[in-house]
Structures are given as structure tokens and as C-alpha cells.
mmCIF file of C-alpha atoms in Angstrom:
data_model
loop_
_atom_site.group_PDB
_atom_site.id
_atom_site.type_symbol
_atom_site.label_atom_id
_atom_site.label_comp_id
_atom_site.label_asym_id
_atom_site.label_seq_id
_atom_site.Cartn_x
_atom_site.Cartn_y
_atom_site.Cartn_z
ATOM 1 C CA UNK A 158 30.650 12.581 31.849
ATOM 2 C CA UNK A 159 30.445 9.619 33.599
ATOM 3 C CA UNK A 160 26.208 9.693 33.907
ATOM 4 C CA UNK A 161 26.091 8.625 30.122
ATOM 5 C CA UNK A 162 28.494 6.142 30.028
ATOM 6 C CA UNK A 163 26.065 4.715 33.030
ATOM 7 C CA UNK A 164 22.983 5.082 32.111
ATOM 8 C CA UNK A 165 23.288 4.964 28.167
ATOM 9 C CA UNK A 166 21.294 8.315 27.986
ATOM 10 C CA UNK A 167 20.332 9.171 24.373
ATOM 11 C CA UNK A 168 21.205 12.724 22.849
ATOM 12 C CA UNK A 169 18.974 13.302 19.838
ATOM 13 C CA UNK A 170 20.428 16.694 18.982
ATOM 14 C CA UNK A 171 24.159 15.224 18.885
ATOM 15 C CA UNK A 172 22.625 12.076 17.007
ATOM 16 C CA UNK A 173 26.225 10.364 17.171
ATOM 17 C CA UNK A 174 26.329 7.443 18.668
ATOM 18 C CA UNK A 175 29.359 6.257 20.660
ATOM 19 C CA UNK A 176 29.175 2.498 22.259
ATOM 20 C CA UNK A 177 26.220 2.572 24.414
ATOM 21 C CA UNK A 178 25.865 6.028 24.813
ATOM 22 C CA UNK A 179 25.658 8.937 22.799
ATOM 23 C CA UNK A 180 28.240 12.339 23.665
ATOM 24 C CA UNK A 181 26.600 15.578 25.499
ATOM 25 C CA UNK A 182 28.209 18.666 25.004
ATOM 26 C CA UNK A 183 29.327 20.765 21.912
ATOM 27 C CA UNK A 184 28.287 21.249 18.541
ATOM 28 C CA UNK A 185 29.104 24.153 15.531
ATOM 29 C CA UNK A 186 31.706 26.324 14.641
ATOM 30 C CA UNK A 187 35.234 27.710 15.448
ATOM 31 C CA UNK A 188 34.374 31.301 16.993
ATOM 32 C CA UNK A 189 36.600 34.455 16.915
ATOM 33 C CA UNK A 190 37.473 35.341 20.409
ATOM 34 C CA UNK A 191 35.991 38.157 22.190
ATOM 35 C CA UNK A 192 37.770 41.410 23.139
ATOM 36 C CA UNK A 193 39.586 41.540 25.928
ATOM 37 C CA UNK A 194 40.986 38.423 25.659
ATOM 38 C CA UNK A 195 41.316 37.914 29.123
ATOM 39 C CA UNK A 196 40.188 35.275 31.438
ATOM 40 C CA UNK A 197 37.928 36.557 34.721
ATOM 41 C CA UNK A 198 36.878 34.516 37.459
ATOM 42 C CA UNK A 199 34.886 36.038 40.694
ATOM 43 C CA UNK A 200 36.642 36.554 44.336
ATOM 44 C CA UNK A 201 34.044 34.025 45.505
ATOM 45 C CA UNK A 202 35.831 31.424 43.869
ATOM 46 C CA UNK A 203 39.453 32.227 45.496
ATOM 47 C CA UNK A 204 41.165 32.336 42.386
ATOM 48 C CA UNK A 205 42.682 35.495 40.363
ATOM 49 C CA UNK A 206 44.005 34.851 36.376
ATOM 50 C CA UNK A 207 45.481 37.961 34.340
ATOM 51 C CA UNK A 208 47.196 38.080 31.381
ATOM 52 C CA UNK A 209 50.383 39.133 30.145
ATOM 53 C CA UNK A 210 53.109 38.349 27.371
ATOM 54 C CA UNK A 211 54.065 35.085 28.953
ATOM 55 C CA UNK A 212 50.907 33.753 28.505
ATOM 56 C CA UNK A 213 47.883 33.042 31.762
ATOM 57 C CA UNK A 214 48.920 33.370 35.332
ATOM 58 C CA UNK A 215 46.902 31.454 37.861
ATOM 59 C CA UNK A 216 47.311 32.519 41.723
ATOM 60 C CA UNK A 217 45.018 31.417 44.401
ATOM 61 C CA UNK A 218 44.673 32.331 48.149
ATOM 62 C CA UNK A 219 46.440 29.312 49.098
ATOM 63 C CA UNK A 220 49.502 30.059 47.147
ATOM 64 C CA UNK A 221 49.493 26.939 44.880
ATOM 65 C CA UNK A 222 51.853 28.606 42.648
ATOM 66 C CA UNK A 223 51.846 29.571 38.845
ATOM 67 C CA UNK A 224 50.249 27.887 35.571
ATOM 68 C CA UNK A 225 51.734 29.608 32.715
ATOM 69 C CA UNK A 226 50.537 28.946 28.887
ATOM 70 C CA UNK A 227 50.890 30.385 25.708
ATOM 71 C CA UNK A 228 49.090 33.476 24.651
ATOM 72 C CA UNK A 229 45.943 33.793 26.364
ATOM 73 C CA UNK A 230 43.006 32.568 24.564
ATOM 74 C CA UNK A 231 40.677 33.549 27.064
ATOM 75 C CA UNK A 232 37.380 36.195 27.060
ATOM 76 C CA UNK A 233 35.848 37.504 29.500
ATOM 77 C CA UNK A 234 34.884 40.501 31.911
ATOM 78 C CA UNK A 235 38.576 40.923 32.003
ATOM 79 C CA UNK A 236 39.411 41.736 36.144
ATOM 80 C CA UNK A 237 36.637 43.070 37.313
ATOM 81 C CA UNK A 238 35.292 40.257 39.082
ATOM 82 C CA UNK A 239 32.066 41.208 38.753
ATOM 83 C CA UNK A 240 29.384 37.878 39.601
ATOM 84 C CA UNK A 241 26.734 38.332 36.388
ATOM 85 C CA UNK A 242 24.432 35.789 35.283
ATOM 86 C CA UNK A 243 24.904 34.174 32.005
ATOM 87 C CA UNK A 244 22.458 36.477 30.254
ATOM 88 C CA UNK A 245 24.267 39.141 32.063
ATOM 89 C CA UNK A 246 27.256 38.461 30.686
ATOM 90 C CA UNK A 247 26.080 38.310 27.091
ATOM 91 C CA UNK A 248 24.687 41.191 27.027
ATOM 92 C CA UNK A 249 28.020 42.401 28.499
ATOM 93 C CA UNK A 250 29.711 41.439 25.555
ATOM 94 C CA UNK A 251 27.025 42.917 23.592
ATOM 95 C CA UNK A 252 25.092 40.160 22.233
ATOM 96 C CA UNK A 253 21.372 39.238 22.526
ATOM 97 C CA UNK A 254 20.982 35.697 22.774
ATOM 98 C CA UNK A 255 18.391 32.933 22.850
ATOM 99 C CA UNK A 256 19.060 29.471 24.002
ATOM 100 C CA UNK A 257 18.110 25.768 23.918
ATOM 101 C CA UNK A 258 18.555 23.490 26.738
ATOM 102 C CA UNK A 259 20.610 20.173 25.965
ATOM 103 C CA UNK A 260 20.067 18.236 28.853
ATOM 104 C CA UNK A 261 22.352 17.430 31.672
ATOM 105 C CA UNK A 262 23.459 15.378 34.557
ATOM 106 C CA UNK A 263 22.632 14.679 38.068
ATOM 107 C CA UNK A 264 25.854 17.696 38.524
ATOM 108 C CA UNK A 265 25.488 19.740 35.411
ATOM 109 C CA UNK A 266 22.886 21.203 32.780
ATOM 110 C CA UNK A 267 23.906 22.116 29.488
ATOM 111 C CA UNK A 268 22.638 24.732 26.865
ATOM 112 C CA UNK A 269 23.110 26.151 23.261
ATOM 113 C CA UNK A 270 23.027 29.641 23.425
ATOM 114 C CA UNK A 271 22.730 31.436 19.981
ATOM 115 C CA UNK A 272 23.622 35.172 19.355
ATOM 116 C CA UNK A 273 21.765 37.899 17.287
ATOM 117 C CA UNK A 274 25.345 38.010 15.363
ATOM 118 C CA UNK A 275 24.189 34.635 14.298
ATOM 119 C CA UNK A 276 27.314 32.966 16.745
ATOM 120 C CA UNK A 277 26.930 30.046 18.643
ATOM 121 C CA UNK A 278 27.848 28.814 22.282
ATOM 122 C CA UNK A 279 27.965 25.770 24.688
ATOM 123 C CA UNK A 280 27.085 26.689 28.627
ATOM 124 C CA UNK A 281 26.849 24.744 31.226
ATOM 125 C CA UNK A 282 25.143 25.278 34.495
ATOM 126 C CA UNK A 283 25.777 23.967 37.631
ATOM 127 C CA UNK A 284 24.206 24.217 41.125
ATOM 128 C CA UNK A 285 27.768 24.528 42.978
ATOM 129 C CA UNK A 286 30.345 27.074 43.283
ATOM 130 C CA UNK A 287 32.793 27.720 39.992
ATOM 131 C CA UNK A 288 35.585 26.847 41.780
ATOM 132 C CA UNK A 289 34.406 23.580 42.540
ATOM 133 C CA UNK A 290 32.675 22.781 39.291
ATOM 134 C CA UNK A 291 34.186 24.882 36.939
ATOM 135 C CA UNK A 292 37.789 26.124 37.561
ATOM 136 C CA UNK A 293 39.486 22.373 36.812
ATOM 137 C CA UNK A 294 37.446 21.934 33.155
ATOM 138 C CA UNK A 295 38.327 25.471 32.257
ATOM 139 C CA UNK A 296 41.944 24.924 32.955
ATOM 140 C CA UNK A 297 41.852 21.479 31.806
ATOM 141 C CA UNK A 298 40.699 22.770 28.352
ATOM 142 C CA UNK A 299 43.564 25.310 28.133
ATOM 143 C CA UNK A 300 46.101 22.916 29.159
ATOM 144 C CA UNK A 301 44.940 20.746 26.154
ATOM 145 C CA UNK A 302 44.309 23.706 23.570
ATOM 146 C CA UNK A 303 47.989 24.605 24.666
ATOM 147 C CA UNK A 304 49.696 21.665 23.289
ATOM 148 C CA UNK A 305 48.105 22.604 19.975
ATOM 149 C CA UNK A 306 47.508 18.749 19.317
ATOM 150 C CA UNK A 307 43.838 18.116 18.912
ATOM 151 C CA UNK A 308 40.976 20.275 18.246
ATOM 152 C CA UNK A 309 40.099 21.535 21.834
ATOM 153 C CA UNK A 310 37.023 24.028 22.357
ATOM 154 C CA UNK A 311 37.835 27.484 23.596
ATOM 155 C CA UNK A 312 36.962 28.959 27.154
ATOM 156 C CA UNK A 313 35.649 32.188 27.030
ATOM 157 C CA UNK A 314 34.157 32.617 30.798
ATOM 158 C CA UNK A 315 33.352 31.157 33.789
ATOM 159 C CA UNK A 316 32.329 32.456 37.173
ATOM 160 C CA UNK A 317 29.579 32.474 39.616
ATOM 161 C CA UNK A 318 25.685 33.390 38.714
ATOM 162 C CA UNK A 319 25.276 35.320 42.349
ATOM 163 C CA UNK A 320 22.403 32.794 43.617
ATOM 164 C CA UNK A 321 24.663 29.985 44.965
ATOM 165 C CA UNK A 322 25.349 28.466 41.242
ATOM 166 C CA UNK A 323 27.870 28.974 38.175
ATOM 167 C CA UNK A 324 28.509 28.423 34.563
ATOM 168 C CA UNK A 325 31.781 27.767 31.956
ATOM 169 C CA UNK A 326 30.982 29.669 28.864
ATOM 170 C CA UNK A 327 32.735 27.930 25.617
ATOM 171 C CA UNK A 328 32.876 27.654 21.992
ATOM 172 C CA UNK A 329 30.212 25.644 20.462
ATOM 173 C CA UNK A 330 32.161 22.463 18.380
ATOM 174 C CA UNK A 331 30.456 21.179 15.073
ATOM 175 C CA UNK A 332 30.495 17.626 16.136
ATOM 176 C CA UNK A 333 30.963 15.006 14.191
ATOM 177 C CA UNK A 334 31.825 10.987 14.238
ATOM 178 C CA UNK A 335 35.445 10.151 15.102
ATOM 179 C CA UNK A 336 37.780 11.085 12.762
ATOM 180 C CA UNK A 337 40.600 8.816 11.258
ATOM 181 C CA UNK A 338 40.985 6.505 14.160
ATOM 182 C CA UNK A 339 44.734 6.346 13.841
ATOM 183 C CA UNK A 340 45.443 10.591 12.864
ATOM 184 C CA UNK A 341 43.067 10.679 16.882
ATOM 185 C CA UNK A 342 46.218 8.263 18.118
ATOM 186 C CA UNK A 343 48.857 10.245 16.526
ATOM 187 C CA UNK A 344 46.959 13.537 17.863
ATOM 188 C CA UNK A 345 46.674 12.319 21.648
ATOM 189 C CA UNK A 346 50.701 10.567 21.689
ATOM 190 C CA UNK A 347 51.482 14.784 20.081
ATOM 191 C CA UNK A 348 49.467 16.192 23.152
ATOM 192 C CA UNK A 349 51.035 13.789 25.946
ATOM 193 C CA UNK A 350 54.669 14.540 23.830
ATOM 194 C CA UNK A 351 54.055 18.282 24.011
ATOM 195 C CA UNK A 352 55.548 20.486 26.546
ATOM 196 C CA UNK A 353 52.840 21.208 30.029
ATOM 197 C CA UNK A 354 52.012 24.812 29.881
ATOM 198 C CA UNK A 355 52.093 24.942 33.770
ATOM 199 C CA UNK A 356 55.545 25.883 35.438
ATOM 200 C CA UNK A 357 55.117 23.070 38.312
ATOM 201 C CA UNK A 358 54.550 20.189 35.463
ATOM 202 C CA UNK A 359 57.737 21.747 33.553
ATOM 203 C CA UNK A 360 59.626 21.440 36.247
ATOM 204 C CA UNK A 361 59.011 17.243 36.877
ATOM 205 C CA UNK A 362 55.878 17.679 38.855
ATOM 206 C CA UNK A 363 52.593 15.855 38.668
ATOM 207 C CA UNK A 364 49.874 17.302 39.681
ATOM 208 C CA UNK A 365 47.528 20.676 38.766
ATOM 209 C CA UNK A 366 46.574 23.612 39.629
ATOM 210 C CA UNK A 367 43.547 23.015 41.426
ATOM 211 C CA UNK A 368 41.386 20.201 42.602
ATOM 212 C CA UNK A 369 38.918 18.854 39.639
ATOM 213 C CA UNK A 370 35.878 16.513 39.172
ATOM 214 C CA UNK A 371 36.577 12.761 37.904
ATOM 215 C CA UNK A 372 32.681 12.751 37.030
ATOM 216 C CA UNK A 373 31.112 13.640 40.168
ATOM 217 C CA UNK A 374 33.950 12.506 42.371
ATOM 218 C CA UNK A 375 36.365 15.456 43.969
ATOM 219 C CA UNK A 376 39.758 14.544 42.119
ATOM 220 C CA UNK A 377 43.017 16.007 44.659
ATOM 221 C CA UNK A 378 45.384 17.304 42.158
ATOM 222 C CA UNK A 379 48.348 18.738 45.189
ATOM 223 C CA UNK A 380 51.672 19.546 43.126
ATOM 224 C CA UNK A 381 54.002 16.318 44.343
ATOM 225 C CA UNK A 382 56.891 15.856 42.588
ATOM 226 C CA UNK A 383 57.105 11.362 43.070
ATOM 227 C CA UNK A 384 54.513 10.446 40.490
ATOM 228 C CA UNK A 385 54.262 6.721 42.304
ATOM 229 C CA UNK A 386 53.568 8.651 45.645
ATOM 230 C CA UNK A 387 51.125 10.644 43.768
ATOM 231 C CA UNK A 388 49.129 8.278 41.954
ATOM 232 C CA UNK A 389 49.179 5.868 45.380
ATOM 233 C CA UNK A 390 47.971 9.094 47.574
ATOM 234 C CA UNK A 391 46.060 10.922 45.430
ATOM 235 C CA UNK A 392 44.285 8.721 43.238
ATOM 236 C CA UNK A 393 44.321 5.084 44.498
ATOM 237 C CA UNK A 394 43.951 5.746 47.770
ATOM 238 C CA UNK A 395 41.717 8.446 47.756
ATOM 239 C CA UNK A 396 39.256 6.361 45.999
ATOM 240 C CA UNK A 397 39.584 3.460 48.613
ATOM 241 C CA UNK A 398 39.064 5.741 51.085
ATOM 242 C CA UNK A 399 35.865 7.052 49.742
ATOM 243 C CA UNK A 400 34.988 3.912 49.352
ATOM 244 C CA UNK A 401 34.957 2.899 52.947
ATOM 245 C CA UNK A 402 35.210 -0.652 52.246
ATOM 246 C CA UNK A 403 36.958 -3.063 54.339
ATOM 247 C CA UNK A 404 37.753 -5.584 52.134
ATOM 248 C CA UNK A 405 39.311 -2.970 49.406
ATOM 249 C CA UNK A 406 41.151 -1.250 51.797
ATOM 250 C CA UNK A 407 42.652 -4.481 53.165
ATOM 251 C CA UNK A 408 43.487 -5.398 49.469
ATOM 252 C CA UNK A 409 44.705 -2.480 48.507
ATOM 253 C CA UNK A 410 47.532 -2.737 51.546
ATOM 254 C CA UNK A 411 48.314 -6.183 50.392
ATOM 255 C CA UNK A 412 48.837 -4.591 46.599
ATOM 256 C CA UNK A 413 50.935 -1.926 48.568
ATOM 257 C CA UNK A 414 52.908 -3.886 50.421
ATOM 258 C CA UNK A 415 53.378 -6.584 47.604
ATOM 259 C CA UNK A 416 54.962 -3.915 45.466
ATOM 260 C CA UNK A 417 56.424 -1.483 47.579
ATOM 261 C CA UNK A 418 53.848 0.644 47.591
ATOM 262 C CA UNK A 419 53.450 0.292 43.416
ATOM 263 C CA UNK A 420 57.334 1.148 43.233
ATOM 264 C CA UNK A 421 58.235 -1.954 42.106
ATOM 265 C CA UNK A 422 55.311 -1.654 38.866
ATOM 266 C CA UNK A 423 57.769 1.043 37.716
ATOM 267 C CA UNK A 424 60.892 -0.342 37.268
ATOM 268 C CA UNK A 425 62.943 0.945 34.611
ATOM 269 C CA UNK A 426 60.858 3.207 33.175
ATOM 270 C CA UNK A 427 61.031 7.172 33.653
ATOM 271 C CA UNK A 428 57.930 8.674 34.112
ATOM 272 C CA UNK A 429 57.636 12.555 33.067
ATOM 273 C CA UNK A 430 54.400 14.533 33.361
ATOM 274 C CA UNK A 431 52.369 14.643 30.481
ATOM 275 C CA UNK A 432 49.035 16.879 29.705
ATOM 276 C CA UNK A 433 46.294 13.694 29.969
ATOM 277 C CA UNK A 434 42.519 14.703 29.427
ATOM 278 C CA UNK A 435 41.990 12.434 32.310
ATOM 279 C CA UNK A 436 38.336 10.354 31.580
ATOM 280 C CA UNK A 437 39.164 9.628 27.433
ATOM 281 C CA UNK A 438 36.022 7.423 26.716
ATOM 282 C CA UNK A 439 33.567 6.981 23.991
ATOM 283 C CA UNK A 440 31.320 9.594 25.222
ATOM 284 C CA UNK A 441 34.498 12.571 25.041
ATOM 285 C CA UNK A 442 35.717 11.765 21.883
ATOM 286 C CA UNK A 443 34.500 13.011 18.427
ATOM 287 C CA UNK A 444 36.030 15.260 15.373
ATOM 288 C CA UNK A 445 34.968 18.997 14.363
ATOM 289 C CA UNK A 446 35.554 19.791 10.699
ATOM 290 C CA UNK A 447 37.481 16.514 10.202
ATOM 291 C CA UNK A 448 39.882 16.993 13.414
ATOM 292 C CA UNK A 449 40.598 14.622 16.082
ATOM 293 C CA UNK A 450 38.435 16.509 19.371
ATOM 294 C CA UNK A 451 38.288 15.735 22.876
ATOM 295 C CA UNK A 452 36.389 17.277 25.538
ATOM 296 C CA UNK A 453 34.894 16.944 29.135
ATOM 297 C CA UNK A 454 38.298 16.559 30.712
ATOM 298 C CA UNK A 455 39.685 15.726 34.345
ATOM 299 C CA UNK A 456 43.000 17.159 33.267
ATOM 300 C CA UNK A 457 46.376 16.741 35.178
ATOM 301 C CA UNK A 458 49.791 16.738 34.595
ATOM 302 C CA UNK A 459 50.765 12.969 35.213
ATOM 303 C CA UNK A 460 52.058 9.655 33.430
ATOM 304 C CA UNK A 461 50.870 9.413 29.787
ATOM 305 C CA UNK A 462 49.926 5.780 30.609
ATOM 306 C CA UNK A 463 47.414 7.026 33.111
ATOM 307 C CA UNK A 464 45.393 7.864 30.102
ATOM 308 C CA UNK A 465 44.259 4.407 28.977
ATOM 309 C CA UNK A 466 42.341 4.058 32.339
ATOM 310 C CA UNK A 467 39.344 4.369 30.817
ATOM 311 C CA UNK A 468 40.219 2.628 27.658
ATOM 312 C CA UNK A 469 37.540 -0.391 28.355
ATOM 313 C CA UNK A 470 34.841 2.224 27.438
ATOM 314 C CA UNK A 471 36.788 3.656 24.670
ATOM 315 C CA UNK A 472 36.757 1.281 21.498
ATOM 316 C CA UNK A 473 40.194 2.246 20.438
ATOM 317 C CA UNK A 474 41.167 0.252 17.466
ATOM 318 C CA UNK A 475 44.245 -1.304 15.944
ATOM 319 C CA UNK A 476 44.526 2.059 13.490
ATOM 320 C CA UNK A 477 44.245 4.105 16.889
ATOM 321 C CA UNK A 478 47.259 2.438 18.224
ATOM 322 C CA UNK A 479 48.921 2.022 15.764
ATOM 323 C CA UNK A 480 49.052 6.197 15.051
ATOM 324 C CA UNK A 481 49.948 6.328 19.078
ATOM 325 C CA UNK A 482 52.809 3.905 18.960
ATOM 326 C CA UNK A 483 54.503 5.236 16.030
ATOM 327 C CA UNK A 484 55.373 8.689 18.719
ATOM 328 C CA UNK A 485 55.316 6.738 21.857
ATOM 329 C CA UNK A 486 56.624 2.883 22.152
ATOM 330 C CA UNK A 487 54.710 1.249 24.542
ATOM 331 C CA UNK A 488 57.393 0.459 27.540
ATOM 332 C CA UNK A 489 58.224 -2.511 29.672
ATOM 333 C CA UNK A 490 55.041 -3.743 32.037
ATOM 334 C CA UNK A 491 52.799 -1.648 30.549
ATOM 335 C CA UNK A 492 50.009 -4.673 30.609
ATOM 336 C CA UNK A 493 50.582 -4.225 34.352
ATOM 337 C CA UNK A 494 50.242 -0.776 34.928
ATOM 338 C CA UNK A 495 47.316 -0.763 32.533
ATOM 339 C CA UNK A 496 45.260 -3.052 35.257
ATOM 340 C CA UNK A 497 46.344 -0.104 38.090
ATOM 341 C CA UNK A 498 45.111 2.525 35.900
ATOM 342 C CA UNK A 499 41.536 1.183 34.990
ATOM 343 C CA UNK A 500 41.549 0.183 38.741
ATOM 344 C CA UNK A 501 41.362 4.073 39.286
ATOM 345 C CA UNK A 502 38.367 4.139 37.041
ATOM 346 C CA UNK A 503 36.639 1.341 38.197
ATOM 347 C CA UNK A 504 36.827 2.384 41.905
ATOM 348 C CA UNK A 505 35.730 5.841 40.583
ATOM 349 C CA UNK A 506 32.613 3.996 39.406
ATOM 350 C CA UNK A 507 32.010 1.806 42.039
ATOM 351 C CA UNK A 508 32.062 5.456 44.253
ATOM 352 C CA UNK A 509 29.383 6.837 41.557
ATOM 353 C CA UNK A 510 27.387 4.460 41.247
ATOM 354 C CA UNK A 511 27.800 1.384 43.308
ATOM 355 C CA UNK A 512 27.824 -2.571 43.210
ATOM 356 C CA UNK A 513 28.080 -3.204 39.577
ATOM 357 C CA UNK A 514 31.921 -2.434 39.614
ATOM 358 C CA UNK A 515 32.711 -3.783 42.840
ATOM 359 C CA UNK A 516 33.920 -7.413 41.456
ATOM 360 C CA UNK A 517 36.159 -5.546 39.168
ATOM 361 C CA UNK A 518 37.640 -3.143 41.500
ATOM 362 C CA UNK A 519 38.825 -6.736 43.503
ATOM 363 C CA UNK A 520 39.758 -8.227 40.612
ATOM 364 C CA UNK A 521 41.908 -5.577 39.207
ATOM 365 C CA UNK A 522 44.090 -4.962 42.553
ATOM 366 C CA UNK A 523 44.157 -9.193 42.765
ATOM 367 C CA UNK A 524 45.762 -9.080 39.415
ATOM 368 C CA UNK A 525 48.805 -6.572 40.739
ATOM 369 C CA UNK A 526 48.943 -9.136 43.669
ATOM 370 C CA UNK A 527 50.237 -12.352 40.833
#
């Protein structure tokens, strides 16, 4: 989502306004799930889910392991793996629909697709593979709806169209403007407290299952189970490195060697994975029938500080912190860390969209340098 936080693009069928910009995605009610409840995605996309008592396996040809949840809350075309269109796949289910089209991104379109059984759904479209587009929001979102913290919209499908693009197909949110500002911080501290659904994250690693999207950027998610290493390696660095920028890279080295390659920014504090939504800003934040709701996610399994990276385009309030800190205290050199975190962010959008964020990106890593 991070077009509208840059260009301030107006959505006149939301009509909420958040900041500067104004939310795309979701809007109307909680749906019943669709029969099977099982979650399908196509052997194009090199990933396999069934379901069973335990909850949602996830395999994939490179043997990244297992992501188990609760029960599955998943629809689909159960394992066929059958590539259908998204009209195809409606009619599968045996609905006739028609649809409205909501706008979209330089990466992504978005519809509202309405059923003759009077039902309504969110789709987006996207010109890429699912696996690369879609796979890492559709198991961000179950992640999230897994903690049973906040209200999370359901995935019912995703997959591949068959002409070289894909689609997530979810429940359709009645969006409204934020709710209670500090029941949203008590809501996010209850889904950072709550157990990870995914075996690796239960057992002390940070990570997920696959690779997802920060925006348009590729976001690394490998299973490691040092958080410092990981955030250093996988997100740091990685956005240096697309970067290609002398002077960050020979910054970022000082930072690194200053700290001991960011161990010494952790000192004292134990750091256990946590389910983050991974870009919570204005534009991903709103309430459905008077709940707390968050969507659009980069999800991983990693510190619950890493959250408030994006918290300069946020507007959390005193009453938002205040609901957060009464589950979670806020520990020693937080203020630090903080500056690492939005320096994620703010290389992220340097990488998207250029210059504008460049002094900040400097300024942030000289600040872990005092």
C-alpha cells in the first residue's frame, strides 16, 4: 500500500480519510465461508496447502517446512489445482457475479465483486505470478486472523488466472473510521502477545513462510533463528543493497561496526517472534462494525518493536499507546531501536520511489552512530 501513502490518491467509494491519503481495499460484511473449507493454490505457484485437524499445512518444493494454524478458515477449489479465472471460479462456487472496479496500484488492481446471493467480495488482480504477489498477503492474513486479536478479513482463494496473472479472493470488510484509538492498541499488543500459528515462529524463529512484498519491494522472509542477524541480513541490508548507493552502504558498515553489527542495540532485552502486520500505517488501518481492523499486510514472525517502523505515517495517539502499554511495557532503548526500524521503512521508500527519503535514510543510520 505504499502508492497511496505516496501519492495521496483519493478513494471516493471508501470516503475515509486517513492523513493524506485515503485506504484502498475492503468494504461490507462478515461472510459465511464457502464449502470446502479448504485453501487451493495452483502447481504453477510451487506451493501445496491441505487441511486437516491441526489446522493449514504449507509445503513448498523447496522444503521450507510447515506453517500450522488453527482450524482452517480457508475456501476454495479444495486440491485440485485447477488455474480458473476469477469469474471461473465464481461460478465454481456457484455464484453469478457482477463487479465494480476500485482502482489500484502501479502492482495491483482491485474490485468489488457482488453475488446473485446478494454477498459481497474484495479481489485483487495482479499482472505477476500468485506466488509472488499473492501467497505472502494470503498467509499474512491468516497469521493475523489466527491470533483472534483484531478484525482480520478472510481468504477464500487465490491462484493463477492461466494468462501470466493472478488474484487473492477475500471477504469484503464494511469499513469504517478507526475505532477507539486505545481498544486498536490493546488489539495489536493481544496480536503481537498471541501465540504464531507457524511451527518455525513457535519454536524461536523469525522469519515466514515465504518471501512477501513490502509495497512493491521483494521482502526475504528465510526462517533464521538470531533475530539481530535477521533483521541486519534480511531487512537492513537487503534494502542497502537494492539501493546501490555508496554512501549508504558505507554508512550502514560504520552503523555495523559501531554496534556490533546492531548487537549491542539489544542489550538486555529478549526478543521472541511475534505475528507483526509488517507496513501498519494510516492507509491499513480502519474498524468494521466497531472493531479494531487491519489489512494489506507484509506479515512475518519477528520483534514486536519492528512494528512501529512505519509509525511516522500512522497518527497513533496517546489513547493508542496507552491501550498498547498496558499488555506490553515499552523496554530499555526502545527510542533507539525505533530510529533502526523506520530506517527499514524509509530505505524501503527511498527504493520505491526515490530522492525524497534519501536525507532521512542518512539521518536515521547517523543517529545509531551517537
Amino acid at each position: 500500500a505504499a502508492e497511496d501513502r505516496e501519492g495521496g490518491v483519493m478513494r471516493p467509494w471508501l470516503g475515509l480519510v486517513f492523513g493524506a491519503s485515503v485506504a484502498h481495499c475492503f468494504s461490507t460484511g462478515w461472510i459465511p465461508s464457502l464449502a470446502p473449507r479448504s485453501f487451493a493454490a495452483s502447481p504453477a505457484a510451487g506451493l501445496a496447502f491441505s487441511a486437516s485437524g491441526k489446522g493449514l499445512e504449507l509445503g513448498t518444493q523447496g522444503g521450507r517446512g510447515k506453517c500450522l494454524g488453527g482450524a482452517v478458515r480457508m475456501a476454495g477449489d479444495s486440491m485440485s489445482g485447477e488455474i480458473l479465472m476469477v469469474d471461473e471460479w465464481f461460478k465454481k462456487q456457484g455464484m453469478k457475479v457482477s463487479f465494480e472496479n476500485l482502482g489500484g496500484s502501479s502492482w495491483s488492481q482491485n474490485y468489488k465483486y457482488k453475488a446473485d446471493n446478494g454477498k459481497e467480495y474484495f479481489v485483487k488482480t495482479a499482472r505477476q505470478s500468485a506466488a509472488k504477489m499473492f501467497a505472502g498477503e494470503a498467509l499474512g492474513l491468516l497469521a493475523m486472523f489466527d491470533t483472534k486479536a483484531l478484525r482480520i478479513p478472510e481468504v477464500l482463494h487465490w491462484g493463477d488466472d492461466g494468462k501470466r496473472g493472478s488474484y487473492i479472493v477475500m471477504e469484503y470488510l464494511p469499513l469504517g473510521g478507526r475505532s477507539d484509538q486505545k481498544a486498536l492498541g490493546r488489539a495489536v499488543a493481544k496480536m503481537h502477545l498471541a501465540e504464531p500459528n507457524c511451527k518455525e515462529a513457535k519454536e524461536g524463529k523469525f522469519g515466514f513462510p515465504v518471501p512477501n512484498t513490502i509495497g512493491g519491494t521483494p521482502q526475504p522472509n528465510e526462517w533464521d533463528d538470531d533475530w539481530v542477524r535477521f533483521f541486519r541480513e534480511q531487512r537492513i541490508g537487503h534494502q542497502v543493497k537494492l539501493a546501490g548507493d555508496r554512501q549508504l552502504q558505507d554508512i550502514w558498515k560504520k552503523v555495523c561496526d559501531k554496534t556490533d553489527g546492531l548487537q549491542s542495540l539489544f542489550e538486555g532485552v529478549t526478543v521472541k517472534p511475534a505475528t507483526l502486520h509488517g507496513d501498519l500505517w494510516s492507509g491499513n488501518i480502519a474498524s468494521a462494525d466497531g472493531q479494531p481492523t487491519i489489512y494489506d499486510p507484509a506479515t512475518y514472525f519477528g520483534h514486536h518493536e519492528a512494528e512501529w517502523g512505519m509509525s511516522w505515517c500512522a497518527s497513533f495517539g496517546g489513547g493508542f499507546w496507552e491501550g498498547y502499554r498496558e499488555l506490553i511495557p515499552e523496554d530499555q532503548g526502545f527510542k533507539k531501536r525505533r530510529a533502526l526500524y523506520e530506517l527499514y521503512h524509509k530505505l524501503n521508500h527511498y527504493n520505491l520511489f526515490g530522492s525524497g527519503y534519501y536525507g532521512d535514510s542518512v539521518s536515521l543510520m547517523e543517529s545509531l552512530l551517537r
